[in-house]
Coordinates of C-alpha atoms and ligand atoms in Angstrom, one line a residue:
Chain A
X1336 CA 0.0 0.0 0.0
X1337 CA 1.1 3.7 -0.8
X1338 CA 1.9 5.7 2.4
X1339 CA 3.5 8.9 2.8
X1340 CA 7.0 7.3 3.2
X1341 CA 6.7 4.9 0.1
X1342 CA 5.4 1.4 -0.2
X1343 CA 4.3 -0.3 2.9
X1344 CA 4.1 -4.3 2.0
X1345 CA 0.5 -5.4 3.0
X1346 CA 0.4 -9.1 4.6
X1347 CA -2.8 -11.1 5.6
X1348 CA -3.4 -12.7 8.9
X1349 CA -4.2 -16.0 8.2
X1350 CA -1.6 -18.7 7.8
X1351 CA -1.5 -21.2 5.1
X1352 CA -0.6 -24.6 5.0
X1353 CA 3.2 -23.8 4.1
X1354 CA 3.5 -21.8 7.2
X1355 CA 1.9 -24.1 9.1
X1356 CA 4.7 -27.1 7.8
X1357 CA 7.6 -24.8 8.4
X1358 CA 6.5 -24.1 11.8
X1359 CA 6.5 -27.9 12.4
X1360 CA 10.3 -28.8 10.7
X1361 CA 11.5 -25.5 12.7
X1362 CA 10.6 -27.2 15.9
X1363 CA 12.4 -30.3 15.2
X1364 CA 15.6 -27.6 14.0
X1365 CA 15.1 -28.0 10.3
X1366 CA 15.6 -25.0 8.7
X1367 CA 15.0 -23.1 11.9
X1368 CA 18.1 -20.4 11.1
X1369 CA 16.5 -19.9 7.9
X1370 CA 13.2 -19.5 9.0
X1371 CA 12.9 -15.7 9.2
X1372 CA 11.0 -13.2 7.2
X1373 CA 13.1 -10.1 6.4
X1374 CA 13.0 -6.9 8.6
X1375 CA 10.9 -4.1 8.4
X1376 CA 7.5 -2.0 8.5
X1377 CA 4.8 -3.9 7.1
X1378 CA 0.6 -3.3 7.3
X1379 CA -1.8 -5.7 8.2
X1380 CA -4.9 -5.0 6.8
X1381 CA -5.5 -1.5 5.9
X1382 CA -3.9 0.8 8.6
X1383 CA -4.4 4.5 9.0
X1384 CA -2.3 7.2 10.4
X1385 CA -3.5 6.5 13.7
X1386 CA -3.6 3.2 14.1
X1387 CA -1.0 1.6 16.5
X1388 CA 2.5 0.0 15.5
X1389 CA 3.4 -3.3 17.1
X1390 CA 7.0 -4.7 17.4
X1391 CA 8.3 -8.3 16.7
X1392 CA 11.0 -10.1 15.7
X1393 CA 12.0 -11.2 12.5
X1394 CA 11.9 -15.2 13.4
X1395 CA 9.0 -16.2 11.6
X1396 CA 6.9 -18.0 14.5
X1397 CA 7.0 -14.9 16.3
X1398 CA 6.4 -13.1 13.5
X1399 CA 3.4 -15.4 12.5
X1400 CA 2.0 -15.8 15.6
X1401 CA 1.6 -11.4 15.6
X1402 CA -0.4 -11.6 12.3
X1403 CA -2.5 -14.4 13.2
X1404 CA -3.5 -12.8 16.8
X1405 CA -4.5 -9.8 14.6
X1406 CA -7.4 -11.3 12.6
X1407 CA -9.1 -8.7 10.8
X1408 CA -7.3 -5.5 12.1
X1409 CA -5.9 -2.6 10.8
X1410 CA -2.6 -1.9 12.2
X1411 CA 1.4 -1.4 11.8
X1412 CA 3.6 -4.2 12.3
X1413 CA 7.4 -3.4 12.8
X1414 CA 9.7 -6.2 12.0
X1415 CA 13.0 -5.9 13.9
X1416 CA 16.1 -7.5 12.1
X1417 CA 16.7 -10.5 15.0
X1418 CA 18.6 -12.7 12.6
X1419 CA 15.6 -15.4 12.9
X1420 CA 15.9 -15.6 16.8
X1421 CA 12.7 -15.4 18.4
X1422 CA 11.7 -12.4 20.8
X1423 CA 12.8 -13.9 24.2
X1424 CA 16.4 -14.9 23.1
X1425 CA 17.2 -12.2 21.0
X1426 CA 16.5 -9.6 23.9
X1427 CA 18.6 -11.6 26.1
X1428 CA 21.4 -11.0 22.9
X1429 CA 20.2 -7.3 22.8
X1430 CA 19.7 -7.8 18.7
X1431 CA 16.2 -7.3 19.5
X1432 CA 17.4 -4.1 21.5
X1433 CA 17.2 -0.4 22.2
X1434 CA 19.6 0.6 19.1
X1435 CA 17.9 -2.2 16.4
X1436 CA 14.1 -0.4 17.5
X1437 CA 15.5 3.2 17.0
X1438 CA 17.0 2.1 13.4
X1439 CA 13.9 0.5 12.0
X1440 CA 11.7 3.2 13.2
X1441 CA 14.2 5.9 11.6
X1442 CA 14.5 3.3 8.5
X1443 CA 10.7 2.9 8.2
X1444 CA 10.2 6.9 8.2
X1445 CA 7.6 6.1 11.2
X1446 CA 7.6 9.4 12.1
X1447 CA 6.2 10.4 8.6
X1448 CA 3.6 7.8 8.1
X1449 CA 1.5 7.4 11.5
X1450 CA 0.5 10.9 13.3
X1451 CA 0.9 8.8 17.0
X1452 CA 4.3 8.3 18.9
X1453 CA 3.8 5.3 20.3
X1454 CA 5.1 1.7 19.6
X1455 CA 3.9 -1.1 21.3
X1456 CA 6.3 -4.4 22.2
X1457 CA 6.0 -7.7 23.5
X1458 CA 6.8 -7.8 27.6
X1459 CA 9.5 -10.9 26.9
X1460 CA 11.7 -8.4 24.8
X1461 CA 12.0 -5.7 27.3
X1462 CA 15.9 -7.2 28.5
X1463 CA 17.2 -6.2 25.5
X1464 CA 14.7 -2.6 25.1
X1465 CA 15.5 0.0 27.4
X1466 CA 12.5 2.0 26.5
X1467 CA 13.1 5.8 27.8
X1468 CA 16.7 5.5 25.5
X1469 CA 14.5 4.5 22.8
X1470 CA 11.5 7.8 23.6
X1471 CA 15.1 9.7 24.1
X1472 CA 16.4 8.7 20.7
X1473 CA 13.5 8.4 18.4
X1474 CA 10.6 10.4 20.1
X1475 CA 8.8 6.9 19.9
X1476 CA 7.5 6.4 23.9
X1477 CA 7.5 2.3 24.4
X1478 CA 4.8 0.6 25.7
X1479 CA 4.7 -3.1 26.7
X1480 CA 1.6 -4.8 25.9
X1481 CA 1.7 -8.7 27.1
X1482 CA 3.8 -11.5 27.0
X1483 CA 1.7 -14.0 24.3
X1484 CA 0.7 -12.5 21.4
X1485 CA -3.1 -13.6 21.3
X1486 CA -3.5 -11.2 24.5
X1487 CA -2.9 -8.6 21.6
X1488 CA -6.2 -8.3 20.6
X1489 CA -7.7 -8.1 24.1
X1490 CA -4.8 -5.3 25.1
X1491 CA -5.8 -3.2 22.2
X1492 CA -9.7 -3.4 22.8
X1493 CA -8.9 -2.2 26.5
X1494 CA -7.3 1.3 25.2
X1495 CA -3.7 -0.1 25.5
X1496 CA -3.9 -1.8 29.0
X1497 CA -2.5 -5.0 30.2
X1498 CA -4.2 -7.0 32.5
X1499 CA -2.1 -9.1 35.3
X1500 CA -2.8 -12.2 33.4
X1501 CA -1.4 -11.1 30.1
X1502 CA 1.4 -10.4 32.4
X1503 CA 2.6 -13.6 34.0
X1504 CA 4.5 -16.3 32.1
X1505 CA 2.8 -19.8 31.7
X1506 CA 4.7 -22.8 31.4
X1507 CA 2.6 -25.7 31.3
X1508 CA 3.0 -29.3 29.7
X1509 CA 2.3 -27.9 25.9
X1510 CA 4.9 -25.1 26.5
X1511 CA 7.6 -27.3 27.7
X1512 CA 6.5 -30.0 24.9
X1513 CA 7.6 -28.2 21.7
X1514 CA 10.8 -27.5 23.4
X1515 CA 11.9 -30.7 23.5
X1516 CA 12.2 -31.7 19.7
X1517 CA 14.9 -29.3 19.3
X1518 CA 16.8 -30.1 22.4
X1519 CA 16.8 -33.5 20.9
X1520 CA 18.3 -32.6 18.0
X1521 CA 20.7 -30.8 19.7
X1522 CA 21.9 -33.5 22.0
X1523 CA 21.5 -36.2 19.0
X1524 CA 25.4 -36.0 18.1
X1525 CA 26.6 -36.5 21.4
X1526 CA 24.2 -38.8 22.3
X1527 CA 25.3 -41.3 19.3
X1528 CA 29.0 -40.3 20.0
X1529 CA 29.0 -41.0 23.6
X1530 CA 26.7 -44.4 23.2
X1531 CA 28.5 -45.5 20.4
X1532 CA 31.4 -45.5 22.2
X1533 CA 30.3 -47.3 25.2
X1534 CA 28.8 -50.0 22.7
X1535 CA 31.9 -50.7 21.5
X1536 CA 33.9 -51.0 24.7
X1537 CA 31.5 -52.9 26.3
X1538 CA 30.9 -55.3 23.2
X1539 CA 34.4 -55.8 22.9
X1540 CA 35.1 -56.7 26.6
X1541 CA 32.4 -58.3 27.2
X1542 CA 30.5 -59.5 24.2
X1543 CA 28.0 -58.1 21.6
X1544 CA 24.5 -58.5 24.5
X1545 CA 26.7 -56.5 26.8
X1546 CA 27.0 -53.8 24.1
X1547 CA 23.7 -53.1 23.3
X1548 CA 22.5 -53.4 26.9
X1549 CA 24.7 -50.8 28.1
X1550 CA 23.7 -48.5 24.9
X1551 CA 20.5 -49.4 25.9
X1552 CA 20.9 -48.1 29.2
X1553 CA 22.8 -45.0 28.2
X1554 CA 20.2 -43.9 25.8
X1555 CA 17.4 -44.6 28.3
X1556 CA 19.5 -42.5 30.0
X1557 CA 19.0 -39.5 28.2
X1558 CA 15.8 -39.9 27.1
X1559 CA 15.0 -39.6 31.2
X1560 CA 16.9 -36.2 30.9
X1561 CA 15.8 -34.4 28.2
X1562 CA 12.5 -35.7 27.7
X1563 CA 11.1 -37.0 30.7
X1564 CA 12.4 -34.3 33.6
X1565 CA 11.4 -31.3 31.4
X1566 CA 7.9 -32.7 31.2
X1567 CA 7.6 -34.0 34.4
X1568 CA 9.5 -30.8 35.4
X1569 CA 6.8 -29.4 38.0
X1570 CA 6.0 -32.6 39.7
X1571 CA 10.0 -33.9 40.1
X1572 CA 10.7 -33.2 43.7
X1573 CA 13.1 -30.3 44.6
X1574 CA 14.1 -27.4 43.4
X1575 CA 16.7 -27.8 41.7
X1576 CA 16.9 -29.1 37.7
X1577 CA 19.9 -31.9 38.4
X1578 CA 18.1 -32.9 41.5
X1579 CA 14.9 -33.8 39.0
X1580 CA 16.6 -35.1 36.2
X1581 CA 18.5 -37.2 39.0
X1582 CA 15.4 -38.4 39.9
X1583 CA 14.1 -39.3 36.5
X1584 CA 17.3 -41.3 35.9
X1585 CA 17.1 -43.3 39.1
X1586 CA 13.5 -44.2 38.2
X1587 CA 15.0 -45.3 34.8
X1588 CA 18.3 -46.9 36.3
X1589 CA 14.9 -49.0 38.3
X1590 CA 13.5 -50.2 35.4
X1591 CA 16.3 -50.8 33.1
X1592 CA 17.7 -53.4 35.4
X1593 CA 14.1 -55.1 36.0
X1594 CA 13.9 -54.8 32.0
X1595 CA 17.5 -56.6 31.4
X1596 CA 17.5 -59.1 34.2
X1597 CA 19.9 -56.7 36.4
X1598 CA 19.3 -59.1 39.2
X1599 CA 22.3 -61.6 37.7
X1600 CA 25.1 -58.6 37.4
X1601 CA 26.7 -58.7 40.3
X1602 CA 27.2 -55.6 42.8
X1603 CA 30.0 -53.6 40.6
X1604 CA 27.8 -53.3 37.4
X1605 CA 24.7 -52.8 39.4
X1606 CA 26.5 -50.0 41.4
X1607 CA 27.9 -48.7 38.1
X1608 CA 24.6 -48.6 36.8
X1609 CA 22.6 -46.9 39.7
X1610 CA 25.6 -44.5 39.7
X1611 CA 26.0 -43.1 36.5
X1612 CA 22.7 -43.4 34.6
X1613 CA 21.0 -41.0 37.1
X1614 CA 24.0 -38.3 36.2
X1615 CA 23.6 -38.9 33.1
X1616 CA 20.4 -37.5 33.4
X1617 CA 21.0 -35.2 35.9
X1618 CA 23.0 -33.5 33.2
X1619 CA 20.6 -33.2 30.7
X1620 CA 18.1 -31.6 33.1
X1621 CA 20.4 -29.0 34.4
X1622 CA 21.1 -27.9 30.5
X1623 CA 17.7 -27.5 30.1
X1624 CA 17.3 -24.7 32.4
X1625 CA 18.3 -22.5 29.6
X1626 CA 14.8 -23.7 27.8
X1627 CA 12.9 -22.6 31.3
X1628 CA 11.5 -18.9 31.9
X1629 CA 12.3 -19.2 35.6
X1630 CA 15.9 -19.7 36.4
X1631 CA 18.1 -17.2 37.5
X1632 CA 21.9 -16.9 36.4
X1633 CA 23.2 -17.1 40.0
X1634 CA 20.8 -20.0 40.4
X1635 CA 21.8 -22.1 37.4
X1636 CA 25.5 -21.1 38.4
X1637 CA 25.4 -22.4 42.6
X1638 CA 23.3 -25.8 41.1
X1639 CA 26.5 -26.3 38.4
X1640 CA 29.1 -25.4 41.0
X1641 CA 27.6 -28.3 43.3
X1642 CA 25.7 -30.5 40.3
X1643 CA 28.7 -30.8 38.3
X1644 CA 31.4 -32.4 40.7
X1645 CA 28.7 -34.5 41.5
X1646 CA 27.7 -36.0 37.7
X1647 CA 31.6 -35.7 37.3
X1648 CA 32.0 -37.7 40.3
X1649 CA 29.5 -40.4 39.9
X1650 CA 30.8 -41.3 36.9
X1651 CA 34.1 -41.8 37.4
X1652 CA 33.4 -43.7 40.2
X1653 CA 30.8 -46.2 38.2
X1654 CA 33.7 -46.8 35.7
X1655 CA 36.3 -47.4 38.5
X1656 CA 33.8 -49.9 40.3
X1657 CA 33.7 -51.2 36.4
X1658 CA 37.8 -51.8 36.1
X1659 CA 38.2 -53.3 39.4
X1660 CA 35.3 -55.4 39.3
X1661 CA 37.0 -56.8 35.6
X1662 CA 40.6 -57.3 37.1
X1663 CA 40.1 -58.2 40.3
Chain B
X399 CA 4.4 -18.1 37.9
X400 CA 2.6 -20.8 40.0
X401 CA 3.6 -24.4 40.1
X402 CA 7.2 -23.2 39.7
X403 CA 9.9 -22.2 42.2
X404 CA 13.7 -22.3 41.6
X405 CA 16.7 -21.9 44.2
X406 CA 15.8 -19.7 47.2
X407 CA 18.0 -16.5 48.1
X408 CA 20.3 -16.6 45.0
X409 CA 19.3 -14.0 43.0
X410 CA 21.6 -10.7 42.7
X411 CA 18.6 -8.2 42.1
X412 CA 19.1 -4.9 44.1
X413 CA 16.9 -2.2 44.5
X414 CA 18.2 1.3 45.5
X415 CA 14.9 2.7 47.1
X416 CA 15.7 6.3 48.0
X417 CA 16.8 6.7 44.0
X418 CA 13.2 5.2 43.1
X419 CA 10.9 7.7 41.6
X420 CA 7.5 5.4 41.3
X421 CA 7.2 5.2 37.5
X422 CA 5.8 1.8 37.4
X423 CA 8.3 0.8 34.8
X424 CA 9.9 -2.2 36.4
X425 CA 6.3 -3.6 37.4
X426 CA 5.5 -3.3 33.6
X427 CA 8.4 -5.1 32.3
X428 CA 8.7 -8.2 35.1
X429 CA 7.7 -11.3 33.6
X430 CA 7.2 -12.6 37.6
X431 CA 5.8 -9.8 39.4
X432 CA 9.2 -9.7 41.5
X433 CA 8.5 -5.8 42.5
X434 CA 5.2 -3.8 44.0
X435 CA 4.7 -0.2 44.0
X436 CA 3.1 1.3 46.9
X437 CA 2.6 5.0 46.9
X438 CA 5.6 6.5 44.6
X439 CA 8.0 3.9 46.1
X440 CA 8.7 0.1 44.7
X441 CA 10.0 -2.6 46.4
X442 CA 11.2 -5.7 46.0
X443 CA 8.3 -8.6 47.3
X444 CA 9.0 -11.8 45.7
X445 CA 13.1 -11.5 45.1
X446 CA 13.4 -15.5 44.9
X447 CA 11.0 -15.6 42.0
X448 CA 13.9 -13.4 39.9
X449 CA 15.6 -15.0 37.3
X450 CA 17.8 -12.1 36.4
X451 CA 16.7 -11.4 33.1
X452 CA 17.9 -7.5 33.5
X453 CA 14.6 -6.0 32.0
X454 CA 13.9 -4.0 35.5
X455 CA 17.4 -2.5 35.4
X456 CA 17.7 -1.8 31.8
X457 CA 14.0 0.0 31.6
X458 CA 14.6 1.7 35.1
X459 CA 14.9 5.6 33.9
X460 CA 17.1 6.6 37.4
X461 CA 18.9 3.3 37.4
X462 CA 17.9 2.5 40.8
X463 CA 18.0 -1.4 40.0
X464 CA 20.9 -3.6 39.3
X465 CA 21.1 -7.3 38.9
X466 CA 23.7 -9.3 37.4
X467 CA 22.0 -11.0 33.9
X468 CA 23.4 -12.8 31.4
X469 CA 23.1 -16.3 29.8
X470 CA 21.4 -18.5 32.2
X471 CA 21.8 -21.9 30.6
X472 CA 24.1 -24.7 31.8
X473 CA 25.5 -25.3 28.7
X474 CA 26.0 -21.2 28.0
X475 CA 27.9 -21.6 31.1
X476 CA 30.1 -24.1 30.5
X477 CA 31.5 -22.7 27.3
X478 CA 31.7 -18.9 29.0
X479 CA 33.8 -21.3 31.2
X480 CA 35.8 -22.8 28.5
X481 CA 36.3 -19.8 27.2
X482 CA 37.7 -17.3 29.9
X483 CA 40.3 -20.2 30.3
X484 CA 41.0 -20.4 26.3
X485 CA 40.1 -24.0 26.5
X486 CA 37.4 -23.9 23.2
X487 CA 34.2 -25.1 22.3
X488 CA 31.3 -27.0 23.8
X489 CA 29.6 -28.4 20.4
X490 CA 25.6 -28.1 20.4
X491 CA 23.7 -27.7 23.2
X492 CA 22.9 -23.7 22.4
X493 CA 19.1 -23.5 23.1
X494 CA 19.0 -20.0 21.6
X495 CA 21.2 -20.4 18.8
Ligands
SF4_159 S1 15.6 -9.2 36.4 FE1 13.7 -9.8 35.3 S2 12.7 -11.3 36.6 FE2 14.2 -10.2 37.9 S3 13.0 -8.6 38.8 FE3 14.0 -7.7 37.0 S4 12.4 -8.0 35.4 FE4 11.8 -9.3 37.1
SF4_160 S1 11.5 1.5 37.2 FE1 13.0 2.4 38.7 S2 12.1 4.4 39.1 FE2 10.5 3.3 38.1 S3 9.3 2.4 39.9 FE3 10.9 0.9 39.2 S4 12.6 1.3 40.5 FE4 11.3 3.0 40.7

């Protein structure tokens, strides 16, 4: 559409079927740096002067999720260059930050197409905003409207204010769900690295069973960590993420050795086992504190400083109990 | 955020009162409701349920807040680790990456 400052691009709200597709490889990690749509103003339906300008990033789930909350309504949607990072993380980067906002709405010629001075961003991107720099630099005043987009609608129908509910975070067994593909993914290499490698010594020492059941194990393993704790996550007892994933490996390390017939191992394996498989998980917990909106810096840092010695410890012990138990 | 508590009486959030000029900012921006603002003065009521991501502090017009934020995941913190002592890489693991 023509607007005093050029050519605006106009977009629709609904999603098609390709979007809807994308959004499913990108949470598995396919494509997911790729997956961005590329930076700038753009109107969503047919916006006037003095309709309001809402910020995103330029990941394309965030970006997606906007225009789909916005079914129907006429407004200004400012896509901030994030390098396909979604809202959250890139404020935590600061590429969805105070100098990126003040660019694009200098870029955009803001000022010259809407007769308001107001831009309105998503609560989860104000670490990286500092929003009086930005009504310093730009003349644009900041306001934040709610954490999940579809409270957009609700935000805008209430004169621009946000109720405590758009305000607090939610993190229920959906949420935590579509993290886990990509952790998966993530974790994948090592997983096959590490496994492979205990396959073979154990195959070699102790024949080709012995292989796969300790790969068996191992896997289990970290299936207890990164998919089990993080969805069990608020019924694990304590507080802290190794101490779950701990837990979710012990209950594992229990069933593994009913499943294989533990009871004929002898104490050093079974030892081994009950000692490392629960660090194992432990680990993979812990790492997904980075995926939770709750946990502190200092917090994740005191659980490492005790967690890790810990894992570290357990397992070197398991594979001492191991060597001793073969040459003694 | 209900359901959900992490570690108690780690959080480095601070809150210089007498600075404080009651805008309301740092209630806007908290994703966990960590601050109240009774009269023209805030304060700190639910400091455990911080989890430092520095939006208080940065959107603070007087600066009376300061926390220490930064990355908050495990692996994050390993390879900051690795990397003040020149010692590389952690591969994968990057959940915002
Ligand atoms: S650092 Fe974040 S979570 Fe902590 S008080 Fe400030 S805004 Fe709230
Ligand atoms: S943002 Fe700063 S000045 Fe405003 S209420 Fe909070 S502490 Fe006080």
């Amino acid at each position: 559409m023509e607007t005093p400052a050029g050519r605006v691009a106009r977009i629709s709200s609904v999603l098609g079927p390709g979007d809807h597709l994308g959004a499913c490889l990108a949470r598995w990690g396919i494509g997911r740096m790729s997956y961005m749509v590329p930076a700038g103003l753009y109107a969503l339906g047919n916006p006037a002067a003095a309709d309001p300008i809402l910020v995103t990033a330029n990941y394309k789930m965030s970006y997606d999720s906007v225009r789909q909350a916005l079914v129907g309504r006429n407004c200004w949607l400012l896509v901030l260059e994030t390098y396909g990072i979604n809202v959250w993380c890139a404020a935590g980067k600061g590429t969805f930050g105070t100098g990126e906002l003040v660019n694009r709405i200098t870029s955009s010629r803001l000022a010259n197409i809407v007769s308001h001075r107001r831009v309105i961003l998503p609560i989860l991107g104000a670490p990286g905003v500092s929003a009086h720099e930005v009504a310093r630099r730009s003349g644009f005043s900041v306001s934040y409207a709610a954490i999940r987009a579809n409270d957009l609608p609700e935000y805008l129908d209430k004169g621009l204010t946000t109720t405590p509910a758009m305000q607090s975070l939610n993190f229920n067994f959906y949420d935590r769900l579509v993290l886990i593909p990509v952790e998966l993914v993530l974790a994948l290499k090592s997983i096959a690295v590490a496994g492979g490698g205990l396959f073979v010594s154990f195959a070699v020492t102790s024949g080709l069973g012995a292989g796969l059941t300790a790969f068996l194990g191992w896997l289990g393993a970290c299936l207890a960590g990164i998919v089990v704790g993080p969805l069990l996550l608020p019924w694990l007892p304590g507080r802290s993420f190794a101490v779950k994933g701990a837990v979710a490996g012990l209950v594992w390390s229990v069933l593994f050795f009913l499943l294989v017939g533990g009871q004929a191992w002898g104490a050093g394996p079974t030892i081994a086992a009950f000692l490392a498989l629960p660090a194992v998980s432990a680990f993979h917990t812990l790492n997904f504190t980075g995926c939770s909106p709750y946990t502190s810096r200092s917090g994740v840092k005191k659980e490492m400083r005790m967690a890790i010695p810990a894992m570290g410890g357990a397992v070197v012990v398991s594979l001492l109990v191991l060597l001793v138990g073969r040459f003694l | 955020m209900k359901g959900f508590r992490y570690l108690k009486d780690v959080a480095t959030l601070n809150l210089d009162q007498p600075t404080c000029i009651g805008c309301g900012r740092c209630l806007e921006v908290c994703p966990h409701q960590v601050f109240s603002l009774v009269g023209k003065q805030a304060s700190i009521v639910d400091r455990d349920a911080c989890m430092e991501c520095g939006a208080c502090a940065l959107n603070c017009p007087v600066k009376a807040i300061t926390v220490d934020c930064g990355v908050g995941c495990a692996s994050g913190m390993i390879n900051e680790w690795l990397q003040e002592r020149k010692l590389g890489k952690l591969g994968g693991g990057n959940c915002c990456s």
